[in-house]
Short mmCIF file of C-alpha atoms in Angstrom, two decimals:
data_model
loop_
_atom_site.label_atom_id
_atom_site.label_comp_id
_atom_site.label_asym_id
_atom_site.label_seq_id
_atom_site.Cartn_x
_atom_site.Cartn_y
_atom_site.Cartn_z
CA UNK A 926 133.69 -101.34 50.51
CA UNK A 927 132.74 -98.48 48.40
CA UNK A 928 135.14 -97.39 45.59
CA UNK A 929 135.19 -93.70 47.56
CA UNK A 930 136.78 -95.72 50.87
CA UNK A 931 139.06 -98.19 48.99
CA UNK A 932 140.70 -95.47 47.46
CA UNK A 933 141.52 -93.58 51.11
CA UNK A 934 142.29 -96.75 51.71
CA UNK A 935 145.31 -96.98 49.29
CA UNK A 936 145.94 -93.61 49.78
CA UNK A 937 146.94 -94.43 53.15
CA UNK A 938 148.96 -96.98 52.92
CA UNK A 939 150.97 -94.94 49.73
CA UNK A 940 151.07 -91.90 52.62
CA UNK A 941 152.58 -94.80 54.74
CA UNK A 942 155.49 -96.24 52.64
CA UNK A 943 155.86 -92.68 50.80
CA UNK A 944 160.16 -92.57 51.63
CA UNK A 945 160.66 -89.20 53.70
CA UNK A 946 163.73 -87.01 52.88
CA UNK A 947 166.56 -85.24 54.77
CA UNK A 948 170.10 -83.71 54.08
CA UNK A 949 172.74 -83.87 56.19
CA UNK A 950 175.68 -81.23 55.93
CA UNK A 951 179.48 -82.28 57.11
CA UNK A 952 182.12 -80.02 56.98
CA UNK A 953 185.48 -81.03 57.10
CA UNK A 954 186.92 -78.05 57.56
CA UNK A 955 184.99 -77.38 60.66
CA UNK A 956 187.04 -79.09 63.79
CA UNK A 957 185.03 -79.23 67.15
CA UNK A 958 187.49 -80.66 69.46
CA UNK A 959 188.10 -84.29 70.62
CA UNK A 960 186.12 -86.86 69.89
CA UNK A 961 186.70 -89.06 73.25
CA UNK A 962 184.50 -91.80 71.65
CA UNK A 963 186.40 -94.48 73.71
CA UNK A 964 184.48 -93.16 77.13
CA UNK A 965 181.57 -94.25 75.16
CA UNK A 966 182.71 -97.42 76.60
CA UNK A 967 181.80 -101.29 78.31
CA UNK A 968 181.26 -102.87 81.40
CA UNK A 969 180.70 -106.79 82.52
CA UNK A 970 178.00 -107.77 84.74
CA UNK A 971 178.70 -109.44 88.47
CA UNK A 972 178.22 -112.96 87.57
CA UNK A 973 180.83 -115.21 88.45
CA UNK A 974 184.34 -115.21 89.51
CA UNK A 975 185.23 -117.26 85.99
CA UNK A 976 187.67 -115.32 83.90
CA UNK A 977 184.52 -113.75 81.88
CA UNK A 978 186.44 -111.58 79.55
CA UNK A 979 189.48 -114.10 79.23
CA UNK A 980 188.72 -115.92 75.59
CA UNK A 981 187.87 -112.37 73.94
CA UNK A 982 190.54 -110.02 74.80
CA UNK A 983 191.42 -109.01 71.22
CA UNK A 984 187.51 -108.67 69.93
CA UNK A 985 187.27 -106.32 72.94
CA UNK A 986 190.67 -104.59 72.40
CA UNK A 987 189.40 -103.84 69.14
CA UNK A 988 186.76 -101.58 70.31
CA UNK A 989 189.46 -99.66 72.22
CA UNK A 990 186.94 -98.68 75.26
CA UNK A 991 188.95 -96.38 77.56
CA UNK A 992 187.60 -98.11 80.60
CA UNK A 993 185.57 -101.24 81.27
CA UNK A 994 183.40 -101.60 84.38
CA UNK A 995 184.11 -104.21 86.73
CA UNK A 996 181.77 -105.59 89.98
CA UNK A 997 184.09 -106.57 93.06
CA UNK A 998 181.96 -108.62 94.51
CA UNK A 999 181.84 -110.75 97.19
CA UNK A 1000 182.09 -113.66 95.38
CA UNK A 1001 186.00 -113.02 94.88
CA UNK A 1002 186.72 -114.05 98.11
CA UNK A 1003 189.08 -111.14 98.74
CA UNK A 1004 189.08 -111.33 103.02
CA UNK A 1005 187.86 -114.82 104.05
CA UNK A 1006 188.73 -113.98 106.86
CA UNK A 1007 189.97 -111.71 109.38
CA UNK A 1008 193.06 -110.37 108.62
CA UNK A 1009 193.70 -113.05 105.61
CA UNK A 1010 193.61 -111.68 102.30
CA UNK A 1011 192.65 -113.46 98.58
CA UNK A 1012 193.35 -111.35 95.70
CA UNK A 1013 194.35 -113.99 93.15
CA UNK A 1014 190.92 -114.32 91.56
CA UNK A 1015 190.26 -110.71 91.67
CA UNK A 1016 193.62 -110.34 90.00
CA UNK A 1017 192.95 -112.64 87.19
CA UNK A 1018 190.10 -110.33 85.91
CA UNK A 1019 192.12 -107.38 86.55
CA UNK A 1020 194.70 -108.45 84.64
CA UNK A 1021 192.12 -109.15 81.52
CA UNK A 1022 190.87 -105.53 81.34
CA UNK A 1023 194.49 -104.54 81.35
CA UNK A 1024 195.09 -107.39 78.04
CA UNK A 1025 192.74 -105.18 76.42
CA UNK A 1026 193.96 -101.86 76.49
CA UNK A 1027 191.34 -100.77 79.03
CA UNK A 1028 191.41 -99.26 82.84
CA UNK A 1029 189.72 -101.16 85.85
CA UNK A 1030 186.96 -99.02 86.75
CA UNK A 1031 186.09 -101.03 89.73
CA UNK A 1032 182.22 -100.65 91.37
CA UNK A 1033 183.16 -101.97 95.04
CA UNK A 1034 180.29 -104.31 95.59
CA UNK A 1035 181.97 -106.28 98.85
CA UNK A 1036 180.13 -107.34 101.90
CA UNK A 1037 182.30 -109.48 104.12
CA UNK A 1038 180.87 -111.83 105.96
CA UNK A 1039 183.43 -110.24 108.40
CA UNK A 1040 182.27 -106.92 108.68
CA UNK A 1041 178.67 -108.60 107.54
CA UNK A 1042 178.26 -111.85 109.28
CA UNK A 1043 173.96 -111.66 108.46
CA UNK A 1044 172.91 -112.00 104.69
CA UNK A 1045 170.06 -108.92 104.55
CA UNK A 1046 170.57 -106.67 101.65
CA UNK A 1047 168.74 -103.96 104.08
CA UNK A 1048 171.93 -104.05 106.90
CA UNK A 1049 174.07 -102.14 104.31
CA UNK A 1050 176.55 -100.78 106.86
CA UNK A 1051 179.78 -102.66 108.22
CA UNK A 1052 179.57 -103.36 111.81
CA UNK A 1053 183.08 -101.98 112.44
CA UNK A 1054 184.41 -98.93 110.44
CA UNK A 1055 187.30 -98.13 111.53
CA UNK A 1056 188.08 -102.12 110.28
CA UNK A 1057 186.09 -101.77 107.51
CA UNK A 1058 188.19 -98.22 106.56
CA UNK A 1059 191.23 -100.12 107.17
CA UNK A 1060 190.00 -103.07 104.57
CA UNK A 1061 189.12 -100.73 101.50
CA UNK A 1062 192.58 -99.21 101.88
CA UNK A 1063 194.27 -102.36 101.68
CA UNK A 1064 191.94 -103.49 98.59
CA UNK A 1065 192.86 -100.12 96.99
CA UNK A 1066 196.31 -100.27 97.66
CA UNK A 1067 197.16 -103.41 96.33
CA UNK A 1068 196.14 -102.44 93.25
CA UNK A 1069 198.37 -99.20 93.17
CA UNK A 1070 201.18 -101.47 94.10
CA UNK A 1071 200.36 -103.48 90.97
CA UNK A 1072 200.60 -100.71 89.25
CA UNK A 1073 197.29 -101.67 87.32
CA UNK A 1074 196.47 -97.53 87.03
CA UNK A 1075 193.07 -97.70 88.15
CA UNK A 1076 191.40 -94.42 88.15
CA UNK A 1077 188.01 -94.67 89.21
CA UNK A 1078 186.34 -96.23 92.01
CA UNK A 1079 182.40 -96.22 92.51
CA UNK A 1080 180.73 -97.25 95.81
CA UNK A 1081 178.21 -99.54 95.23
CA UNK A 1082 175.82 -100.77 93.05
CA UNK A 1083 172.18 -100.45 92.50
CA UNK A 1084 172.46 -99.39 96.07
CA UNK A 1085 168.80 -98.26 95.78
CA UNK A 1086 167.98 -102.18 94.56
CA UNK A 1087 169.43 -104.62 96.73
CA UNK A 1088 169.31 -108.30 95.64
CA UNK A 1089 167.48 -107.69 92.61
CA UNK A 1090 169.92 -105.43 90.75
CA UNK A 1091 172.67 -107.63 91.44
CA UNK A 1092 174.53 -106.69 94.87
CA UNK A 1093 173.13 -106.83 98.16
CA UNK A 1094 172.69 -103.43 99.11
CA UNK A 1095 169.44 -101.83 99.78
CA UNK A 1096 170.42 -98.39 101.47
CA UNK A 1097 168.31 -95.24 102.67
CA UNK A 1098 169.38 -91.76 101.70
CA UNK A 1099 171.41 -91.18 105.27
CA UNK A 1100 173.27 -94.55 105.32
CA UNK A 1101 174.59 -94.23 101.43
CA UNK A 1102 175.38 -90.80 102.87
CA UNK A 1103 177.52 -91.95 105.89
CA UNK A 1104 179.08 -95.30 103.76
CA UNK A 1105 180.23 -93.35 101.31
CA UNK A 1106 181.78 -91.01 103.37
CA UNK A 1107 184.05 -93.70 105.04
CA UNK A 1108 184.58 -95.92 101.95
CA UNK A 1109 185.67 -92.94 100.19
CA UNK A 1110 188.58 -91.22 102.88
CA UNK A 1111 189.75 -95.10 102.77
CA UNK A 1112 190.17 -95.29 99.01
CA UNK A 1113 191.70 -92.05 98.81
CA UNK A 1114 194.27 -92.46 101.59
CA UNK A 1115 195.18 -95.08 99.76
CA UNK A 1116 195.60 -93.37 96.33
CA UNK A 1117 195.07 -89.96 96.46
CA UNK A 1118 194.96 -89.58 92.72
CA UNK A 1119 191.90 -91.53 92.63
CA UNK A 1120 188.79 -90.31 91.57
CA UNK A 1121 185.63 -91.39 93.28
CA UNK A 1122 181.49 -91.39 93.35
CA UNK A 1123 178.22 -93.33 92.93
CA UNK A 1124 175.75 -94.07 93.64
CA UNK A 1125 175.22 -96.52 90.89
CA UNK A 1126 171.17 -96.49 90.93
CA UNK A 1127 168.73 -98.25 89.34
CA UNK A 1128 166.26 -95.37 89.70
CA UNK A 1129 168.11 -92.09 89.10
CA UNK A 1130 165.04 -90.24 90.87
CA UNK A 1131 166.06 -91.91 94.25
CA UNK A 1132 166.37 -89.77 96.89
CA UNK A 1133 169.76 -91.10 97.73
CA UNK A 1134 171.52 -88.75 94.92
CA UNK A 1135 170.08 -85.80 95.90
CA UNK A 1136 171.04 -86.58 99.52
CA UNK A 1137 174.78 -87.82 98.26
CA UNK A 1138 174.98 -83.98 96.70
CA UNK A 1139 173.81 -82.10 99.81
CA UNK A 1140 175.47 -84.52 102.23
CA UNK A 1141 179.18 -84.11 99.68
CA UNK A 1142 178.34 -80.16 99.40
CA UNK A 1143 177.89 -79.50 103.48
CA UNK A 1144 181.06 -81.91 104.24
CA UNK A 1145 183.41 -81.08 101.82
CA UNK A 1146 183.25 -85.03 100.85
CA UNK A 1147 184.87 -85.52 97.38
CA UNK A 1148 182.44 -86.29 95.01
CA UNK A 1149 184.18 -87.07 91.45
CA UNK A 1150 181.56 -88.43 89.30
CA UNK A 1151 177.86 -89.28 89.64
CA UNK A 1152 176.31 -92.36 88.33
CA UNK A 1153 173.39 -94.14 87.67
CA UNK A 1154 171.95 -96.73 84.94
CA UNK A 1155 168.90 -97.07 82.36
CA UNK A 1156 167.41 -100.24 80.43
CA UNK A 1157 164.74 -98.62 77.73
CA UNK A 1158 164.14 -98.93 74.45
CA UNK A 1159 163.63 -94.86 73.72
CA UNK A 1160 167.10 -93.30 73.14
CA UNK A 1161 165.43 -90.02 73.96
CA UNK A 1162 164.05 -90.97 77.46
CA UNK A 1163 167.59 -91.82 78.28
CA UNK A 1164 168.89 -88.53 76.94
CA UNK A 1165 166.06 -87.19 79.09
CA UNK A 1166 167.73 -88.73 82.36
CA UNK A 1167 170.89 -86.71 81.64
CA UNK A 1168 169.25 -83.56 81.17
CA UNK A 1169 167.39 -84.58 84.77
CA UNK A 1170 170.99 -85.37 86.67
CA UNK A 1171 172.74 -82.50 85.06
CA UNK A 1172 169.53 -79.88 86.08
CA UNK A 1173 170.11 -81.23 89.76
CA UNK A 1174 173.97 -80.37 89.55
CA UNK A 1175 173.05 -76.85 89.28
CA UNK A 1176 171.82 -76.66 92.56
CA UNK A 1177 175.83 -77.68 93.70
CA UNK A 1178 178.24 -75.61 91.72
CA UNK A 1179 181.31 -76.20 93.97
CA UNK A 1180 181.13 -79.88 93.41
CA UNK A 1181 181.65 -80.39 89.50
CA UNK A 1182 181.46 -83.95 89.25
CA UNK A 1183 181.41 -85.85 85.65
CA UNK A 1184 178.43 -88.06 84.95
CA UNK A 1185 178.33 -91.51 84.08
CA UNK A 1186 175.61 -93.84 82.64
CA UNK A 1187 177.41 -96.82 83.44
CA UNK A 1188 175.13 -99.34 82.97
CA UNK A 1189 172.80 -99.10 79.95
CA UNK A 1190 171.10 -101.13 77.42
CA UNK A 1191 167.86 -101.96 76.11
CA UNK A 1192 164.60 -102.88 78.16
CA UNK A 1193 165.31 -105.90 80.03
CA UNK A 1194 161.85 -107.16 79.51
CA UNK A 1195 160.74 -106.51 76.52
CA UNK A 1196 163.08 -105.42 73.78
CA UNK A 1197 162.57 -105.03 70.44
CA UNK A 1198 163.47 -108.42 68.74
CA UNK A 1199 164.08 -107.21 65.10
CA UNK A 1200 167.85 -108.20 64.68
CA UNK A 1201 168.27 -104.50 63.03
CA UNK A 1202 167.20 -102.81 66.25
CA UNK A 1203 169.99 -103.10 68.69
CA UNK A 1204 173.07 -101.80 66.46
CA UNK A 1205 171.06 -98.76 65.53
CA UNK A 1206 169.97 -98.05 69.32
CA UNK A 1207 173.32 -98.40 70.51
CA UNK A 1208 174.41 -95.61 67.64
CA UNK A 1209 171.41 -93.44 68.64
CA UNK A 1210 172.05 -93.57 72.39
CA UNK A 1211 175.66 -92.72 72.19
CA UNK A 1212 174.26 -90.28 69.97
CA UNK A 1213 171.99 -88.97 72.35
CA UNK A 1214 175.00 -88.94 75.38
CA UNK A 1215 177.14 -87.37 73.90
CA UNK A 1216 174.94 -84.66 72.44
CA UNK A 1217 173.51 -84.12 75.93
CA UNK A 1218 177.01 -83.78 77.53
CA UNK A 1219 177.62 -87.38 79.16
CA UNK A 1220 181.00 -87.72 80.12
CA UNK A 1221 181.48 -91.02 80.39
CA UNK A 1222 178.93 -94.38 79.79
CA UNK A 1223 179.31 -98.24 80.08
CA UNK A 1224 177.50 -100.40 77.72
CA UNK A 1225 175.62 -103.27 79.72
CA UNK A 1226 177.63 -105.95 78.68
CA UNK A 1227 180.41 -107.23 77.31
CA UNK A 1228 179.12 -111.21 77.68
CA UNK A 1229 176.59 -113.10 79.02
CA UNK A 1230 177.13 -115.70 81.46
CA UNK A 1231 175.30 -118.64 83.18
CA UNK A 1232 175.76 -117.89 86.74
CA UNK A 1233 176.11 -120.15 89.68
CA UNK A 1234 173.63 -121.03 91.96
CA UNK A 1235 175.62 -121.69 94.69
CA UNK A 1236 178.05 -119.21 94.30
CA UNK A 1237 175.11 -116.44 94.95
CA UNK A 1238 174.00 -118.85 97.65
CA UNK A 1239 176.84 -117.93 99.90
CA UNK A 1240 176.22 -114.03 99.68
CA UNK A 1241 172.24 -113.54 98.96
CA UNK A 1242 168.93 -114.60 100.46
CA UNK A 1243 167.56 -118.06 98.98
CA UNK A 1244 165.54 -115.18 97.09
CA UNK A 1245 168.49 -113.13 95.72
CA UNK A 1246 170.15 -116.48 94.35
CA UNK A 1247 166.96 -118.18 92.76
CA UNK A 1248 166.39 -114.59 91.27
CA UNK A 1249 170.07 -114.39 89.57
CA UNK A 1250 169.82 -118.36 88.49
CA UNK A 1251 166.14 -117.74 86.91
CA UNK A 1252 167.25 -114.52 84.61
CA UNK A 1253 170.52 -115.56 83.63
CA UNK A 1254 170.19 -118.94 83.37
CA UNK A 1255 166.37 -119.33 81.99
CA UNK A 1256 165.49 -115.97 80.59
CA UNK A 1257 166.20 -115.08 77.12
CA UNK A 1258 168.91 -112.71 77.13
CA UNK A 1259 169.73 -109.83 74.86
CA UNK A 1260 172.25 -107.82 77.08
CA UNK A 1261 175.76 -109.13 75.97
CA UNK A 1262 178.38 -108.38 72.86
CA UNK A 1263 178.99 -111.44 72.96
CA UNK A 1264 176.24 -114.06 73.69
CA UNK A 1265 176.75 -117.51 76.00
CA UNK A 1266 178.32 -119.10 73.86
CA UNK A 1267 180.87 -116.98 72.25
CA UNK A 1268 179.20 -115.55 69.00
CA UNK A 1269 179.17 -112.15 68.30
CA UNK A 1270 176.59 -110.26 68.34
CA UNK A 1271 175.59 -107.72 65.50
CA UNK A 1272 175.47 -104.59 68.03
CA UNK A 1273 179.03 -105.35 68.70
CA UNK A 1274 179.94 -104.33 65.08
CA UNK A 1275 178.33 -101.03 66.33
CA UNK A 1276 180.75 -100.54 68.49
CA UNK A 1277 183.34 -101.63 66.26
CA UNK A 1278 182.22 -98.77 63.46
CA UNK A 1279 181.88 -96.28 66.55
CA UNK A 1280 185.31 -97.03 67.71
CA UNK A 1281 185.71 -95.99 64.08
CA UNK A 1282 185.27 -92.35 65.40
CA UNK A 1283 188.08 -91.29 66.82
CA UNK A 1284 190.56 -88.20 66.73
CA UNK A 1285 188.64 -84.84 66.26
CA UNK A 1286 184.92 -84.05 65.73
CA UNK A 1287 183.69 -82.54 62.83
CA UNK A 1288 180.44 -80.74 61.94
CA UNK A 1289 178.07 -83.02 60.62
CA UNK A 1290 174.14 -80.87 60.93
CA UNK A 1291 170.72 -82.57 60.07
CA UNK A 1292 166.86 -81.52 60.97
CA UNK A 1293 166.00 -85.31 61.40
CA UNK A 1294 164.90 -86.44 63.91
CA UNK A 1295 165.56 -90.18 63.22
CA UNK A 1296 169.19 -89.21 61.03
CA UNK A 1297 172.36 -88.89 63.24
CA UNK A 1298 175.69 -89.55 62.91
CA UNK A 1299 179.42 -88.54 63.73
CA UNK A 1300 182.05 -87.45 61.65
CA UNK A 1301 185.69 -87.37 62.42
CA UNK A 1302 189.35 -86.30 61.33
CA UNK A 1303 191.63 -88.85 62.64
CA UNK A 1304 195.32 -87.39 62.43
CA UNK A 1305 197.11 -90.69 63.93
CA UNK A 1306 195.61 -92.63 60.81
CA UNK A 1307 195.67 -89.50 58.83
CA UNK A 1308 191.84 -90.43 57.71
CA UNK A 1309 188.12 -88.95 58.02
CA UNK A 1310 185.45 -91.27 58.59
CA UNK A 1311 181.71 -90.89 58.62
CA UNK A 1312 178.82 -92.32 60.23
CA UNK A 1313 174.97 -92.05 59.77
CA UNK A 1314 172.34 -94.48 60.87
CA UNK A 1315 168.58 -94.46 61.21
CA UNK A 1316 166.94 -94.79 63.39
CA UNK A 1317 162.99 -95.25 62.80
CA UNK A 1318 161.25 -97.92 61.36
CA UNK A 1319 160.83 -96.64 57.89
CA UNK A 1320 162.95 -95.42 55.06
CA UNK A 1321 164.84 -92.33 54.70
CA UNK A 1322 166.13 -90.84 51.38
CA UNK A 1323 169.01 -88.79 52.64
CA UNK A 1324 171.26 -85.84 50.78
CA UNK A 1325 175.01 -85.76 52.12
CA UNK A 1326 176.53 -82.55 50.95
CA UNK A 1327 180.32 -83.15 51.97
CA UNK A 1328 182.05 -79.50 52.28
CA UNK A 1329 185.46 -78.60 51.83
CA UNK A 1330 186.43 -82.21 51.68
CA UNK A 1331 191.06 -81.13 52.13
CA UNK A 1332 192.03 -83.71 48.90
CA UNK A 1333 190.97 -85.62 46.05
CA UNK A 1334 190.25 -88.89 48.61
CA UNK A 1335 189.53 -92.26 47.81
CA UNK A 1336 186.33 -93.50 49.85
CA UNK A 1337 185.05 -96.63 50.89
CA UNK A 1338 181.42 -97.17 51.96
CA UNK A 1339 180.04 -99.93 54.53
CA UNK A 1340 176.81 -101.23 55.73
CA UNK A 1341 176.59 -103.32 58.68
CA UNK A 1342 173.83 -106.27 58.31
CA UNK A 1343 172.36 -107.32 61.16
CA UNK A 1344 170.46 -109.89 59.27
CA UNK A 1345 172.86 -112.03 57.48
CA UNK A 1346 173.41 -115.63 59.55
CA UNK A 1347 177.69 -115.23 59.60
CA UNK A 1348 179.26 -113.26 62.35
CA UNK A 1349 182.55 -112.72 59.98
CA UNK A 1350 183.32 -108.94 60.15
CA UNK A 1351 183.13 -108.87 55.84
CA UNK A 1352 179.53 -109.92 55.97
CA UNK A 1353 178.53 -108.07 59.06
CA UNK A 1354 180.48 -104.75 57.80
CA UNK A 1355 179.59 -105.60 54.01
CA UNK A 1356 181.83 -102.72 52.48
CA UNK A 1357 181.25 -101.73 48.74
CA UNK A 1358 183.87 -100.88 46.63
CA UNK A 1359 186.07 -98.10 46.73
CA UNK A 1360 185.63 -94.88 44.91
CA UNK A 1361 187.20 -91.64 44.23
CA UNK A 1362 185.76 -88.15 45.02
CA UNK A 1363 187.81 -84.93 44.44
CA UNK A 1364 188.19 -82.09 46.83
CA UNK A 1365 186.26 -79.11 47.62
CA UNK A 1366 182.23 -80.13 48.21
CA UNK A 1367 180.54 -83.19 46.99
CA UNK A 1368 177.09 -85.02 47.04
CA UNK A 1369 175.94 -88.32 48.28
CA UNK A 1370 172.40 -89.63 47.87
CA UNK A 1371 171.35 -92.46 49.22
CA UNK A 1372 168.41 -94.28 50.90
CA UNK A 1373 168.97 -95.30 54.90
CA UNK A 1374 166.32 -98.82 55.17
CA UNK A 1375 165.03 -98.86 58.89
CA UNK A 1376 167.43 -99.42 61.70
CA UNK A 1377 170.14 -98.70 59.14
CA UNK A 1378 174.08 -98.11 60.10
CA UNK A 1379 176.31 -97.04 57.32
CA UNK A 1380 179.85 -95.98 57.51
CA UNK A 1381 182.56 -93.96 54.93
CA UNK A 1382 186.18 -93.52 55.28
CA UNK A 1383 187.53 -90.87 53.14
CA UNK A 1384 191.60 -91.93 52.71
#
């Protein structure tokens, strides 16, 4: 190598590992209106009719989601049979999300062998209505006579997916259409308050939403919330699915319906497996959400679970069950807060910092395009607290100019490690001591590694 090419050479890689720089500006004194960081919030995958969620009620209390996402699914058992009801396992889950703090928001997978006596994930439609109409009203009624304050109910899931995305429904456009349109006058006759929607896809170009939104718009069908879910790795892709759903809303003004990404997580099949990864993309999604104008999204999920072969046997194709056995039982998985065996995860401590977030939003500006973060005046703790992350593979040097900051305020920092090999919250959150700043504006320099999360409360 000549001396003229080793030195590009070097040049390069300086150019490379130069650190770039950014400032971010927060204002204190600059309120934007509710945070509503808990409908950032969780859901837990249709695996088994085991109490899930049971042993981790106060680690999921602590991240104070406003709702968590629930599959009724077949394998509940709720009508064995004609006329005979079984809500006691159903119940027992139910009664978890409550523990928590959280609301039910219940994704009505069932298929009765009653009103479905042929396993086919392509005959999507009951073969008796007017029973099936009189079955979703009892469902939804019981749980109003709980009292278990259930707001939202979604019809269907993945109903563009059948077996493979968990439920055995594989509809066309004009039979979503028509099933919603009975499952929906049931669940509202049953509790008018209720707010209702789908379709839950996998795909959220499938036809069947646009045909949901014409079919809702030429029958006066209520039509409460839209949803659909994502698995990628590029925070801005799924920002870019938001933008799509929210463009096609346009084209229905009377309906107004909220959107939801309730399922959501990284790529399924190949995500990034640098520890440091997953915390930041969960901060950069919600990120992303909520700067796009997401109302509500459910984190794919809370904890992973070995599923049951013969428990899918009973309601899916010999396909559909080896399908859920091989990925949840054999694949690596990456999906849950919580992993098989009851560990925490390090993206749940993301979670924990955004739950952080709450009360009113402040302005907090940057021209990065890999630095975000929220910042927050909580009056019920009578606290600010900050949060920046990011998000790129390569250092940051960043300038925090902190304006108007309402009283001399003593501040603690914290830096979540991904890394470290202990799940205690001191390591994972590894806070540095506190320090006092004085009012008016201030300055904070420091460097943000890759994948970075850092938090400040100002007290």
């Amino acid at each position: 190598m000549s001396v003229r090419k080793l030195i590009f050479f070097i040049a390069c890689i300086i150019s490379r590992t130069a650190f770039s720089q950014t400032t971010v500006e927060v204002n204190f004194a600059k309120e934007l209106g509710p945070m509503k960081i808990n409908q950032m919030a969780l859901g837990q995958g249709g695996l088994s009719e085991e109490p899930m969620l049971s042993e981790h009620i106060n680690e999921i209390r602590a991240l104070h989601p406003a709702v968590i996402r629930l599959f009724v699914s077949e394998y509940y058992n709720v009508l064995p049979e004609k006329g005979k009801y079984h809500f006691t396992t159903l119940d027992s889950t139910v009664n978890n999300i409550l523990q928590t703090g959280s609301k039910p928001f219940m994704s009505f997978c069932l298929k009765p062998k009653v009103f479905f006596p042929v396993v086919d994930h392509d005959i999507v439609e009951p073969d008796d209505y007017k029973g099936w109409e009189q079955f979703v009203y009892d469902v939804v009624k019981h749980f109003v006579d709980k009292g278990a304050g259930i707001k939202y109910w979604e019809v269907g899931n993945e109903v563009d997916f059948g077996e493979d995305g968990g439920t055995p429904y594989r509809f066309k456009p004009e039979s979503y259409a028509r099933y919603y349109k009975h499952t929906v006058a049931a669940i509202l006759k049953a509790d008018p308050e209720a707010k209702v929607g789908g379709p839950a896809l996998a795909n959220y170009k499938s036809p069947i939403l646009p045909e949901l939104l014409r079919a809702c718009a030429a029958e006066k069908i209520p039509l409460h919330f839209v949803s659909w879910h994502n698995y990628d790795n590029r925070p801005a892709f799924i920002r870019s699915q938001i933008d799509y759903v929210k463009e096609m809303l346009k084209g229905y003004p009377d309906l107004h319906p909220e959107t939801i990404m309730n399922e959501w997580n990284m790529h399924l099949f190949n995500p990034p497996l640098d520890p440091r990864f997953q915390p930041c993309f969960v901060a950069e999604v919600i990120w992303q959400m909520k700067d796009a104008g997401l109302d509500w999204s459910c984190y794919y999920q809370i904890r992973d679970w070995y599923v049951n072969y013969d428990t899918f046997a009973k309601i899916f194709s010999a396909h559909g069950a080896a399908f859920m056995s091989r990925w949840w039982n054999r694949q690596a998985q990456f999906s849950g807060l919580i992993d098989y065996q009851g560990y925490i995860r390090p993206a749940y401590f993301s979670f924990k910092l955004l739950s952080r977030m709450a009360g009113r939003k402040l302005e907090l500006n940057t021209d990065s395009k890999t630095v975000h973060g929220f910042a927050t005046h909580d009056t019920q703790l009578q606290m600010h607290n900050m949060m920046l992350w990011n998000f790129s593979a390569d250092p940051v040097k960043v300038k925090i100019q902190l304006s108007a900051l309402p009283k001399d305020m003593q501040v603690r920092h914290i830096v979540l490690d991904a890394e470290g090999g202990s799940s205690d919250e001191n390591h994972r959150l590894r806070p540095d001591p506190f320090i006092k700043i004085k009012k008016g504006d201030q300055l904070i320099e420091l460097t943000l590694q890759p994948w970075a999360v850092h938090y400040w409360s100002f007290e």
